[in-house]
Amino acid sequence: MMNILIVDDQKNIRDGLQAMLHQFPMQMDHIFCAANGIEALQILRTQSIQLVITDIRMPDMDGLTLMGQTKEERISVDYLIISGYSDFAYAQKAIALGAKGYLLKPVKREDLQSAVEHVMQEVRTRQALSQNMKHLSRRARETDLKELRMFMQGAASDEAWIQQTEQHHSELWRNYRLCLLREDLLINKPGAVSSHSMESIAYEIYGKGGCVCLQYRPQLILAVDASISTEALPAMLKEKQMGAIMVMTDPQQGLAGLPNSYEQVMELYHHSYLFPDRHCLLPAHIAGLEQQWELPHEEIYMLFHLIGTQNSGKMTEGISRLFHKDVLQRYHIRYTQQLCRAMVQMLEEYERVIRPYMGEEALDMECLRNLFDYPGIRDYIQALQQQMLRLNQFYYEFKCSYRNTQDLNEAIRYIHENYHKPLDLAMVSNHVSLNYAYFSNLFKKNIGKGFAEYLRDVRLDKARKLLAETEHKIIEVSAMVGYESYKSFTRAFREVMGMQPTEYRQRMRRRPGEKKSRDTAL
């Protein structure tokens, strides 16, 4: 039996998911509903919930925050994430917090059913493992596992400890392989496989005496009986529909060789990024990879020469050529790592140039530092492409802004030199060779006022100076600043200054006399 909590701020979606769950041929005890993360958290604190199906974006408390809060409060519950936003960043955060699946709206009935069944199977597997291991002392087991894992990773140990530890699984350590398994994490994949589920399958194949778990995270690492076919475990995982990336070392004899096997299994794991379609990667698969190469620096430079243009399609094609699987699969994984570093270095150099003009915007270089932070190389290439396209947009906008600034400066200069002539927006836009509508929007966006208003203010500023400093008649002043009629000039002057031109002139003429009177009084 299982209690399920549905969290979504839209009632129709909650009702729809609840209706679908009731139609599935599986045993469920109770289905709870909540409109946001705060309501959901209250239910999780008071009810025994095994599975939460939650939207990511919700008011008050979103799905990711809810996941983080339950993790902080150590509330043991599995999550399925449902969202209308096809964004890898959300999926990555959800997976990092332990989500068992990521489904996109509108949710398909079969995807939801498959995801829920996967979680129910995992719950049952965990319960079975818990019962099987109940008679063991957990504290002692964890201590032994920690020491064994530290030795595997290179910590020094004496001969006596090695001999004593070998006795715990003497048959296994005579002939074993290291096997590394990692969940095949994909966006919109209904149900993710846990380390406990994969470990349970391994015990079915190798038995208790032929399998030892050395590490759960970040990847599951097992020592398994080397006499059993390397095809047995991947075949069983496929039969159980458990997607996993898997590598196996050559056979090893004796616990003393465990550190060397660990180095080999990690090298195989890194190479698994080059061969995502292989269900199990073995040392023979990478034996012929070339160990010497030269990075395609000229191609990289040509690719970055496209930065700041409208050739985003060519940029995408260039990235695909550089990271084409036929190229990467020729060389040791170090080639791919060096290629990634070269791309990041070029990104940093280009960003450094434009950094002063980016304001608070920035590229996320840290997300590109380590290829192995991603579920697969395709995900890394996608993230790299996103950052390059962002940089391209920054450069393009900067270049447009620079050109626009020059055009606007020329337009303003032209206005100030020709304000006394018949002048309109079309004449000025033609002068700077810009489209009428584009220039109008550009002018208002950057100057803060429309062209007509700006021209009026320039003309009236000149008029005020003429009224205060010359003896020209009002009608003459109006013509001198570009107004075709006396009436339109006085109307514009009155709207801006709140008085007639004659009144303005009188006030300006009166000021020197007033000052003289005050000086005499003093």
Short mmCIF file of C-alpha atoms in Angstrom, two decimals:
data_model
loop_
_atom_site.label_atom_id
_atom_site.label_comp_id
_atom_site.label_asym_id
_atom_site.label_seq_id
_atom_site.Cartn_x
_atom_site.Cartn_y
_atom_site.Cartn_z
CA MET A 1 0.00 0.00 0.00
CA MET A 2 1.12 3.55 -0.69
CA ASN A 3 0.02 7.05 0.29
CA ILE A 4 0.42 9.65 -2.48
CA LEU A 5 0.40 13.45 -2.23
CA ILE A 6 -0.42 15.58 -5.31
CA VAL A 7 0.86 19.19 -5.17
CA ASP A 8 -0.20 21.70 -7.84
CA ASP A 9 -1.62 25.22 -7.65
CA GLN A 10 -4.19 24.43 -10.38
CA LYS A 11 -7.22 22.52 -9.11
CA ASN A 12 -8.07 21.03 -12.48
CA ILE A 13 -4.61 19.46 -12.71
CA ARG A 14 -4.87 18.08 -9.17
CA ASP A 15 -8.26 16.59 -9.96
CA GLY A 16 -7.02 15.18 -13.27
CA LEU A 17 -3.99 13.49 -11.71
CA GLN A 18 -6.11 12.09 -8.90
CA ALA A 19 -8.61 10.67 -11.39
CA MET A 20 -5.82 8.99 -13.40
CA LEU A 21 -4.27 7.47 -10.27
CA HIS A 22 -7.59 5.94 -9.20
CA GLN A 23 -7.83 4.23 -12.59
CA PHE A 24 -4.41 2.53 -12.35
CA PRO A 25 -4.35 -1.19 -11.49
CA MET A 26 -2.22 -0.77 -8.36
CA GLN A 27 -2.87 -0.68 -4.64
CA MET A 28 -2.94 2.80 -3.15
CA ASP A 29 -4.05 3.56 0.36
CA HIS A 30 -4.89 7.26 0.19
CA ILE A 31 -4.37 10.22 -2.16
CA PHE A 32 -3.83 13.64 -0.56
CA CYS A 33 -3.87 16.99 -2.39
CA ALA A 34 -2.22 20.37 -1.73
CA ALA A 35 -2.28 23.69 -3.62
CA ASN A 36 1.33 24.67 -2.82
CA GLY A 37 4.48 23.61 -1.01
CA ILE A 38 3.41 25.06 2.36
CA GLU A 39 0.22 22.98 2.45
CA ALA A 40 2.15 19.95 1.24
CA LEU A 41 4.77 20.32 3.98
CA GLN A 42 2.08 20.37 6.66
CA ILE A 43 0.64 17.12 5.29
CA LEU A 44 4.08 15.49 5.06
CA ARG A 45 4.76 16.34 8.69
CA THR A 46 1.56 14.67 9.90
CA GLN A 47 0.90 11.87 7.41
CA SER A 48 2.93 8.88 6.23
CA ILE A 49 3.48 9.73 2.56
CA GLN A 50 5.56 7.51 0.27
CA LEU A 51 5.31 9.49 -2.98
CA VAL A 52 4.85 13.20 -3.79
CA ILE A 53 3.82 14.22 -7.31
CA THR A 54 4.53 17.94 -7.49
CA ASP A 55 4.67 20.83 -9.92
CA ILE A 56 7.92 22.84 -9.94
CA ARG A 57 6.56 26.38 -10.19
CA MET A 58 3.94 27.31 -7.58
CA PRO A 59 3.23 30.37 -5.45
CA ASP A 60 4.36 30.64 -1.81
CA MET A 61 6.62 27.56 -1.98
CA ASP A 62 7.62 25.84 -5.23
CA GLY A 63 8.37 22.18 -5.78
CA LEU A 64 12.16 22.45 -5.55
CA THR A 65 11.94 24.36 -2.27
CA LEU A 66 9.55 21.71 -0.94
CA MET A 67 12.03 18.98 -1.86
CA GLY A 68 14.87 20.83 -0.18
CA GLN A 69 12.81 21.44 2.97
CA THR A 70 11.75 17.80 3.33
CA LYS A 71 15.36 16.76 2.82
CA GLU A 72 16.45 19.23 5.52
CA GLU A 73 13.77 17.92 7.88
CA ARG A 74 14.75 14.35 7.01
CA ILE A 75 11.26 13.44 5.86
CA SER A 76 11.71 10.23 3.88
CA VAL A 77 9.62 10.49 0.73
CA ASP A 78 10.07 9.98 -3.03
CA TYR A 79 9.28 12.66 -5.61
CA LEU A 80 7.99 12.79 -9.16
CA ILE A 81 8.38 16.24 -10.72
CA ILE A 82 5.78 17.57 -13.16
CA SER A 83 6.34 20.86 -14.94
CA GLY A 84 5.28 22.84 -17.97
CA TYR A 85 8.81 24.18 -18.39
CA SER A 86 11.14 22.08 -20.55
CA ASP A 87 14.27 23.43 -18.88
CA PHE A 88 17.23 21.18 -18.12
CA ALA A 89 18.29 23.40 -15.23
CA TYR A 90 15.06 22.58 -13.34
CA ALA A 91 15.39 18.87 -14.08
CA GLN A 92 19.03 18.90 -12.95
CA LYS A 93 18.15 20.58 -9.64
CA ALA A 94 15.24 18.18 -9.10
CA ILE A 95 17.43 15.15 -9.83
CA ALA A 96 20.13 16.48 -7.49
CA LEU A 97 17.51 16.66 -4.75
CA GLY A 98 16.53 13.03 -5.39
CA ALA A 99 13.60 13.19 -7.83
CA LYS A 100 12.64 9.78 -9.23
CA GLY A 101 11.27 11.17 -12.47
CA TYR A 102 10.63 14.37 -14.44
CA LEU A 103 7.46 14.58 -16.54
CA LEU A 104 6.28 17.43 -18.75
CA LYS A 105 2.74 18.79 -18.87
CA PRO A 106 0.37 17.68 -20.24
CA VAL A 107 1.11 14.41 -18.44
CA LYS A 108 0.41 11.27 -20.45
CA ARG A 109 -1.49 8.56 -18.62
CA GLU A 110 0.99 5.83 -19.54
CA ASP A 111 4.02 7.91 -18.45
CA LEU A 112 2.45 8.67 -15.08
CA GLN A 113 1.50 5.04 -14.52
CA SER A 114 5.00 3.83 -15.46
CA ALA A 115 6.63 6.40 -13.15
CA VAL A 116 4.41 5.52 -10.18
CA GLU A 117 4.97 1.80 -10.72
CA HIS A 118 8.74 2.35 -10.75
CA VAL A 119 8.58 4.17 -7.43
CA MET A 120 6.33 1.50 -5.90
CA GLN A 121 8.77 -1.17 -7.05
CA GLU A 122 11.65 0.75 -5.52
CA VAL A 123 9.78 1.11 -2.21
CA ARG A 124 9.14 -2.64 -2.15
CA THR A 125 12.79 -3.32 -3.02
CA ARG A 126 14.00 -1.12 -0.19
CA GLN A 127 11.66 -2.85 2.23
CA ALA A 128 12.88 -6.28 1.11
CA LEU A 129 16.52 -5.25 1.42
CA SER A 130 15.83 -3.84 4.84
CA GLN A 131 14.35 -7.13 6.00
CA ASN A 132 17.19 -9.20 4.52
CA MET A 133 19.86 -7.07 6.18
CA LYS A 134 18.05 -6.60 9.46
CA HIS A 135 20.10 -9.23 11.34
CA LEU A 136 23.37 -7.42 10.52
CA SER A 137 24.79 -4.74 12.70
CA ARG A 138 24.43 -1.59 10.64
CA ARG A 139 27.08 0.32 12.53
CA ALA A 140 29.65 -2.44 12.08
CA ARG A 141 28.75 -2.87 8.43
CA GLU A 142 29.10 0.84 7.71
CA THR A 143 32.45 0.96 9.48
CA ASP A 144 33.77 -2.00 7.49
CA LEU A 145 32.45 -0.54 4.26
CA LYS A 146 34.06 2.84 4.99
CA GLU A 147 37.46 1.26 5.63
CA LEU A 148 37.17 -0.89 2.50
CA ARG A 149 36.13 2.11 0.41
CA MET A 150 39.04 4.21 1.74
CA PHE A 151 41.46 1.40 0.88
CA MET A 152 39.93 1.10 -2.58
CA GLN A 153 40.44 4.84 -3.13
CA GLY A 154 44.12 4.70 -2.16
CA ALA A 155 44.34 4.88 1.63
CA ALA A 156 47.26 2.90 3.05
CA SER A 157 46.51 -0.34 4.90
CA ASP A 158 48.78 -3.01 6.39
CA GLU A 159 48.98 -6.63 5.32
CA ALA A 160 47.21 -7.86 8.45
CA TRP A 161 44.13 -5.75 7.71
CA ILE A 162 44.06 -6.97 4.09
CA GLN A 163 44.21 -10.63 5.15
CA GLN A 164 41.55 -10.14 7.81
CA THR A 165 39.20 -8.33 5.42
CA GLU A 166 39.70 -10.95 2.71
CA GLN A 167 38.31 -13.59 5.06
CA HIS A 168 34.89 -11.89 5.12
CA HIS A 169 34.34 -12.77 1.42
CA SER A 170 37.23 -15.09 0.73
CA GLU A 171 35.69 -16.73 -2.36
CA LEU A 172 34.86 -13.37 -3.96
CA TRP A 173 38.27 -11.77 -3.45
CA ARG A 174 39.98 -14.69 -5.20
CA ASN A 175 38.47 -13.67 -8.54
CA TYR A 176 36.40 -10.49 -8.82
CA ARG A 177 35.61 -7.51 -11.03
CA LEU A 178 34.63 -4.03 -10.04
CA CYS A 179 31.33 -2.97 -11.51
CA LEU A 180 30.18 0.68 -11.58
CA LEU A 181 26.55 1.56 -12.24
CA ARG A 182 25.00 4.99 -12.59
CA GLU A 183 21.38 5.88 -13.13
CA ASP A 184 20.57 6.83 -16.70
CA LEU A 185 19.06 10.24 -15.90
CA LEU A 186 16.99 11.71 -18.71
CA ILE A 187 14.48 14.57 -18.81
CA ASN A 188 10.87 13.30 -19.00
CA LYS A 189 12.03 9.78 -18.16
CA PRO A 190 9.24 8.13 -16.16
CA GLY A 191 10.88 6.81 -13.03
CA ALA A 192 14.56 6.78 -12.19
CA VAL A 193 16.42 3.74 -10.87
CA SER A 194 17.99 3.94 -7.41
CA SER A 195 21.29 2.45 -6.26
CA HIS A 196 19.37 0.18 -3.89
CA SER A 197 17.30 -1.25 -6.74
CA MET A 198 20.37 -1.96 -8.87
CA GLU A 199 22.16 -3.48 -5.88
CA SER A 200 19.18 -5.74 -5.26
CA ILE A 201 19.30 -7.01 -8.85
CA ALA A 202 23.05 -7.67 -8.50
CA TYR A 203 22.45 -9.79 -5.40
CA GLU A 204 19.89 -11.82 -7.35
CA ILE A 205 22.53 -12.64 -9.95
CA TYR A 206 25.70 -13.05 -7.89
CA GLY A 207 24.27 -14.11 -4.54
CA LYS A 208 25.29 -12.79 -1.13
CA GLY A 209 28.73 -14.33 -1.33
CA GLY A 210 29.45 -13.09 -4.84
CA CYS A 211 28.68 -9.40 -4.47
CA VAL A 212 29.89 -6.66 -2.11
CA CYS A 213 28.74 -3.05 -2.28
CA LEU A 214 31.75 -0.75 -1.91
CA GLN A 215 30.12 2.63 -2.68
CA TYR A 216 26.61 3.99 -3.10
CA ARG A 217 27.27 7.56 -4.21
CA PRO A 218 27.98 9.35 -6.45
CA GLN A 219 28.04 6.06 -8.37
CA LEU A 220 27.21 2.55 -7.21
CA ILE A 221 30.39 0.42 -7.15
CA LEU A 222 30.20 -3.32 -6.56
CA ALA A 223 32.78 -6.07 -6.35
CA VAL A 224 31.24 -9.05 -8.16
CA ASP A 225 32.16 -12.64 -8.95
CA ALA A 226 34.30 -12.56 -12.13
CA SER A 227 33.34 -16.11 -13.08
CA ILE A 228 29.81 -14.98 -14.00
CA SER A 229 29.32 -13.56 -17.50
CA THR A 230 29.61 -9.81 -17.92
CA GLU A 231 26.30 -9.95 -19.83
CA ALA A 232 24.29 -11.29 -16.88
CA LEU A 233 23.78 -8.06 -14.93
CA PRO A 234 23.06 -5.71 -17.90
CA ALA A 235 20.62 -8.29 -19.30
CA MET A 236 18.75 -8.47 -15.99
CA LEU A 237 18.63 -4.67 -15.68
CA LYS A 238 17.21 -4.47 -19.21
CA GLU A 239 14.63 -7.11 -18.38
CA LYS A 240 13.59 -5.14 -15.29
CA GLN A 241 13.48 -1.94 -17.41
CA MET A 242 16.08 -0.29 -15.21
CA GLY A 243 18.12 2.16 -17.26
CA ALA A 244 21.71 2.36 -16.09
CA ILE A 245 25.16 3.26 -17.39
CA MET A 246 27.44 0.37 -16.50
CA VAL A 247 31.18 -0.44 -16.72
CA MET A 248 33.18 -3.51 -15.62
CA THR A 249 36.90 -4.02 -15.06
CA ASP A 250 39.08 -6.96 -15.98
CA PRO A 251 39.17 -9.82 -13.43
CA GLN A 252 41.36 -9.18 -10.39
CA GLN A 253 42.80 -11.69 -7.90
CA GLY A 254 43.30 -10.69 -4.29
CA LEU A 255 42.09 -7.73 -2.24
CA ALA A 256 45.52 -6.09 -2.55
CA GLY A 257 44.70 -5.29 -6.18
CA LEU A 258 41.52 -3.38 -5.28
CA PRO A 259 43.05 0.15 -5.65
CA ASN A 260 44.25 -0.69 -9.19
CA SER A 261 40.80 -2.00 -10.07
CA TYR A 262 39.28 1.21 -8.75
CA GLU A 263 41.51 3.31 -11.02
CA GLN A 264 40.47 1.14 -13.96
CA VAL A 265 36.74 1.33 -13.18
CA MET A 266 36.87 5.12 -12.90
CA GLU A 267 38.71 5.39 -16.20
CA LEU A 268 36.06 3.19 -17.80
CA TYR A 269 33.32 5.30 -16.22
CA HIS A 270 34.81 8.47 -17.70
CA HIS A 271 35.03 6.78 -21.10
CA SER A 272 31.38 5.78 -20.85
CA TYR A 273 30.61 9.41 -21.72
CA LEU A 274 32.05 8.71 -25.17
CA PHE A 275 29.92 5.60 -25.68
CA PRO A 276 26.45 6.44 -24.29
CA ASP A 277 24.81 3.73 -26.41
CA ARG A 278 26.81 0.83 -24.92
CA HIS A 279 24.89 -1.01 -22.20
CA CYS A 280 28.14 -2.18 -20.58
CA LEU A 281 31.62 -0.79 -21.24
CA LEU A 282 34.59 -3.14 -20.82
CA PRO A 283 38.37 -2.50 -20.99
CA ALA A 284 38.48 -4.13 -24.46
CA HIS A 285 36.18 -1.42 -25.81
CA ILE A 286 38.69 1.36 -25.12
CA ALA A 287 41.92 -0.57 -25.69
CA GLY A 288 42.40 0.82 -29.21
CA LEU A 289 41.73 4.50 -28.49
CA GLU A 290 44.47 6.85 -29.72
CA GLN A 291 46.63 8.35 -26.99
CA GLN A 292 48.11 11.24 -29.02
CA TRP A 293 46.28 14.10 -30.70
CA GLU A 294 46.25 17.79 -31.52
CA LEU A 295 43.28 19.92 -30.59
CA PRO A 296 41.51 21.59 -33.54
CA HIS A 297 42.51 25.11 -32.46
CA GLU A 298 41.81 26.60 -35.91
CA GLU A 299 38.24 25.25 -35.90
CA ILE A 300 37.71 26.59 -32.37
CA TYR A 301 38.96 30.05 -33.40
CA MET A 302 36.72 30.02 -36.49
CA LEU A 303 33.75 29.09 -34.33
CA PHE A 304 34.38 31.96 -31.92
CA HIS A 305 34.78 34.40 -34.84
CA LEU A 306 31.01 33.96 -35.28
CA ILE A 307 30.41 35.52 -31.85
CA GLY A 308 28.39 38.72 -32.17
CA THR A 309 26.71 37.76 -35.43
CA GLN A 310 23.30 36.44 -36.34
CA ASN A 311 24.79 33.08 -37.33
CA SER A 312 23.59 31.08 -34.32
CA GLY A 313 22.77 28.20 -36.65
CA LYS A 314 26.37 28.04 -37.87
CA MET A 315 27.58 28.17 -34.26
CA THR A 316 25.40 25.19 -33.37
CA GLU A 317 26.68 23.30 -36.40
CA GLY A 318 30.28 24.15 -35.44
CA ILE A 319 29.82 22.81 -31.89
CA SER A 320 28.27 19.62 -33.30
CA ARG A 321 31.28 19.11 -35.58
CA LEU A 322 33.80 19.67 -32.80
CA PHE A 323 32.00 17.26 -30.48
CA HIS A 324 30.89 14.73 -33.09
CA LYS A 325 30.93 11.22 -31.64
CA ASP A 326 33.01 9.89 -34.57
CA VAL A 327 35.77 12.31 -33.55
CA LEU A 328 35.55 11.88 -29.77
CA GLN A 329 35.39 8.09 -29.95
CA ARG A 330 38.78 7.96 -31.70
CA TYR A 331 40.70 9.29 -28.69
CA HIS A 332 41.21 8.74 -25.00
CA ILE A 333 38.73 10.65 -22.82
CA ARG A 334 41.48 13.16 -22.03
CA TYR A 335 41.05 14.55 -25.56
CA THR A 336 37.41 15.39 -24.81
CA GLN A 337 38.35 16.91 -21.46
CA GLN A 338 41.02 19.10 -23.08
CA LEU A 339 38.57 20.14 -25.79
CA CYS A 340 36.06 21.16 -23.11
CA ARG A 341 38.72 23.16 -21.26
CA ALA A 342 39.78 24.90 -24.49
CA MET A 343 36.18 25.91 -25.18
CA VAL A 344 35.72 27.24 -21.63
CA GLN A 345 38.98 29.22 -21.87
CA MET A 346 37.82 30.86 -25.10
CA LEU A 347 34.46 31.66 -23.52
CA GLU A 348 36.26 33.28 -20.59
CA GLU A 349 38.47 35.37 -22.90
CA TYR A 350 35.49 36.64 -24.88
CA GLU A 351 33.46 37.31 -21.73
CA ARG A 352 36.39 39.25 -20.21
CA VAL A 353 36.26 41.70 -23.13
CA ILE A 354 32.57 42.42 -22.84
CA ARG A 355 32.28 42.06 -19.05
CA PRO A 356 32.19 45.85 -18.36
CA TYR A 357 29.12 46.16 -20.60
CA MET A 358 27.15 43.17 -19.28
CA GLY A 359 25.90 44.80 -16.07
CA GLU A 360 24.54 42.14 -13.71
CA GLU A 361 24.34 39.56 -16.49
CA ALA A 362 26.98 36.84 -16.58
CA LEU A 363 27.78 33.51 -18.16
CA ASP A 364 27.67 30.42 -15.95
CA MET A 365 31.24 29.22 -16.46
CA GLU A 366 31.22 27.03 -13.35
CA CYS A 367 28.59 24.75 -14.86
CA LEU A 368 31.05 23.91 -17.67
CA ARG A 369 34.12 23.15 -15.56
CA ASN A 370 33.54 19.42 -15.19
CA LEU A 371 32.11 17.23 -17.92
CA PHE A 372 31.32 14.51 -15.39
CA ASP A 373 28.91 16.72 -13.45
CA TYR A 374 26.40 15.96 -16.21
CA PRO A 375 24.35 12.81 -16.80
CA GLY A 376 26.00 12.44 -20.21
CA ILE A 377 28.08 14.22 -22.80
CA ARG A 378 24.96 15.24 -24.74
CA ASP A 379 23.81 17.23 -21.72
CA TYR A 380 27.22 18.90 -21.42
CA ILE A 381 27.21 19.86 -25.10
CA GLN A 382 23.71 21.31 -24.68
CA ALA A 383 24.87 23.40 -21.69
CA LEU A 384 27.96 24.57 -23.61
CA GLN A 385 25.82 25.53 -26.58
CA GLN A 386 23.47 27.53 -24.34
CA GLN A 387 26.36 29.53 -22.86
CA MET A 388 27.86 30.20 -26.29
CA LEU A 389 24.53 31.41 -27.65
CA ARG A 390 24.13 33.67 -24.61
CA LEU A 391 27.61 35.11 -25.20
CA ASN A 392 26.75 35.59 -28.87
CA GLN A 393 23.60 37.50 -27.90
CA PHE A 394 25.55 39.72 -25.48
CA TYR A 395 28.08 40.57 -28.19
CA TYR A 396 25.41 41.17 -30.80
CA GLU A 397 23.43 43.48 -28.51
CA PHE A 398 26.62 45.33 -27.57
CA LYS A 399 27.54 45.87 -31.23
CA CYS A 400 23.99 47.03 -32.01
CA SER A 401 24.09 49.33 -29.01
CA TYR A 402 27.41 50.77 -30.17
CA ARG A 403 26.10 51.36 -33.66
CA ASN A 404 22.85 52.80 -32.28
CA THR A 405 24.78 55.22 -30.07
CA GLN A 406 26.68 56.53 -33.08
CA ASP A 407 23.48 56.90 -35.08
CA LEU A 408 21.70 58.70 -32.23
CA ASN A 409 24.61 61.07 -31.69
CA GLU A 410 24.55 61.96 -35.36
CA ALA A 411 20.76 62.42 -35.27
CA ILE A 412 20.96 64.76 -32.26
CA ARG A 413 23.76 66.74 -33.89
CA TYR A 414 21.66 67.07 -37.03
CA ILE A 415 18.64 68.27 -35.02
CA HIS A 416 20.65 70.93 -33.18
CA GLU A 417 22.11 72.21 -36.45
CA ASN A 418 18.81 72.24 -38.36
CA TYR A 419 16.15 72.96 -35.76
CA HIS A 420 15.38 76.32 -37.42
CA LYS A 421 14.42 74.57 -40.67
CA PRO A 422 11.35 72.47 -41.48
CA LEU A 423 12.26 69.20 -39.79
CA ASP A 424 10.45 65.94 -39.13
CA LEU A 425 11.16 62.36 -38.08
CA ALA A 426 11.37 61.07 -41.66
CA MET A 427 14.05 63.60 -42.58
CA VAL A 428 16.23 62.74 -39.59
CA SER A 429 15.80 58.95 -39.98
CA ASN A 430 16.79 59.26 -43.64
CA HIS A 431 19.82 61.30 -42.66
CA VAL A 432 21.13 58.46 -40.45
CA SER A 433 19.91 55.76 -42.89
CA LEU A 434 17.59 54.01 -40.46
CA ASN A 435 14.10 52.66 -40.91
CA TYR A 436 11.44 55.21 -39.86
CA ALA A 437 9.69 52.99 -37.27
CA TYR A 438 12.95 51.52 -35.95
CA PHE A 439 14.49 54.98 -35.53
CA SER A 440 11.36 56.25 -33.77
CA ASN A 441 11.47 53.41 -31.22
CA LEU A 442 15.24 53.66 -30.82
CA PHE A 443 15.07 57.42 -30.23
CA LYS A 444 12.37 57.20 -27.58
CA LYS A 445 14.00 54.23 -25.82
CA ASN A 446 17.41 55.91 -25.52
CA ILE A 447 16.51 59.62 -25.21
CA GLY A 448 13.53 59.13 -22.94
CA LYS A 449 11.12 61.19 -25.04
CA GLY A 450 9.68 61.07 -28.53
CA PHE A 451 11.24 62.86 -31.50
CA ALA A 452 8.54 65.55 -31.70
CA GLU A 453 8.82 66.36 -28.00
CA TYR A 454 12.61 66.51 -28.19
CA LEU A 455 12.54 68.82 -31.25
CA ARG A 456 10.01 71.07 -29.51
CA ASP A 457 12.22 71.34 -26.42
CA VAL A 458 15.29 72.19 -28.52
CA ARG A 459 13.39 74.90 -30.37
CA LEU A 460 11.88 76.39 -27.22
CA ASP A 461 15.27 76.39 -25.49
CA LYS A 462 16.65 78.45 -28.39
CA ALA A 463 13.55 80.68 -28.29
CA ARG A 464 13.96 81.46 -24.57
CA LYS A 465 17.52 82.58 -25.19
CA LEU A 466 16.46 84.83 -28.08
CA LEU A 467 13.61 86.34 -26.04
CA ALA A 468 15.90 87.11 -23.11
CA GLU A 469 18.94 88.38 -25.00
CA THR A 470 17.69 90.01 -28.25
CA GLU A 471 15.17 92.60 -29.43
CA HIS A 472 13.66 90.39 -32.12
CA LYS A 473 9.88 90.47 -32.31
CA ILE A 474 7.97 87.41 -31.10
CA ILE A 475 6.89 86.54 -34.64
CA GLU A 476 10.52 86.77 -35.76
CA VAL A 477 11.67 84.52 -32.91
CA SER A 478 9.07 81.91 -33.83
CA ALA A 479 10.37 81.76 -37.40
CA MET A 480 14.00 81.75 -36.26
CA VAL A 481 13.47 78.56 -34.20
CA GLY A 482 11.61 76.71 -36.93
CA TYR A 483 7.91 77.35 -36.29
CA GLU A 484 5.88 77.98 -39.41
CA SER A 485 3.24 80.04 -37.61
CA TYR A 486 3.20 82.47 -34.72
CA LYS A 487 0.10 80.77 -33.31
CA SER A 488 1.68 77.29 -33.09
CA PHE A 489 4.80 78.78 -31.46
CA THR A 490 2.89 80.64 -28.73
CA ARG A 491 0.70 77.63 -28.03
CA ALA A 492 3.75 75.35 -27.60
CA PHE A 493 5.53 77.96 -25.47
CA ARG A 494 2.53 78.39 -23.20
CA GLU A 495 2.11 74.61 -22.75
CA VAL A 496 5.73 74.17 -21.66
CA MET A 497 6.42 77.41 -19.77
CA GLY A 498 2.94 78.18 -18.43
CA MET A 499 3.07 81.75 -19.82
CA GLN A 500 3.09 83.69 -23.07
CA PRO A 501 6.41 84.56 -24.79
CA THR A 502 5.81 88.29 -24.11
CA GLU A 503 5.35 87.63 -20.39
CA TYR A 504 8.52 85.52 -20.30
CA ARG A 505 10.49 88.33 -21.98
CA GLN A 506 9.14 90.92 -19.51
CA ARG A 507 10.14 88.77 -16.53
CA MET A 508 13.62 88.16 -17.88
CA ARG A 509 14.10 91.89 -18.63
CA ARG A 510 12.89 92.91 -15.16
CA ARG A 511 15.42 90.81 -13.25
CA PRO A 512 18.55 93.03 -13.66
CA GLY A 513 16.58 96.12 -12.44
CA GLU A 514 15.23 94.26 -9.46
CA LYS A 515 18.73 93.20 -8.52
CA LYS A 516 19.98 96.80 -8.79
CA SER A 517 17.15 98.05 -6.49
CA ARG A 518 18.01 95.47 -3.88
CA ASP A 519 21.68 96.41 -3.99
CA THR A 520 20.79 100.10 -3.46
CA ALA A 521 18.55 99.27 -0.51
CA LEU A 522 21.39 97.39 1.12
#
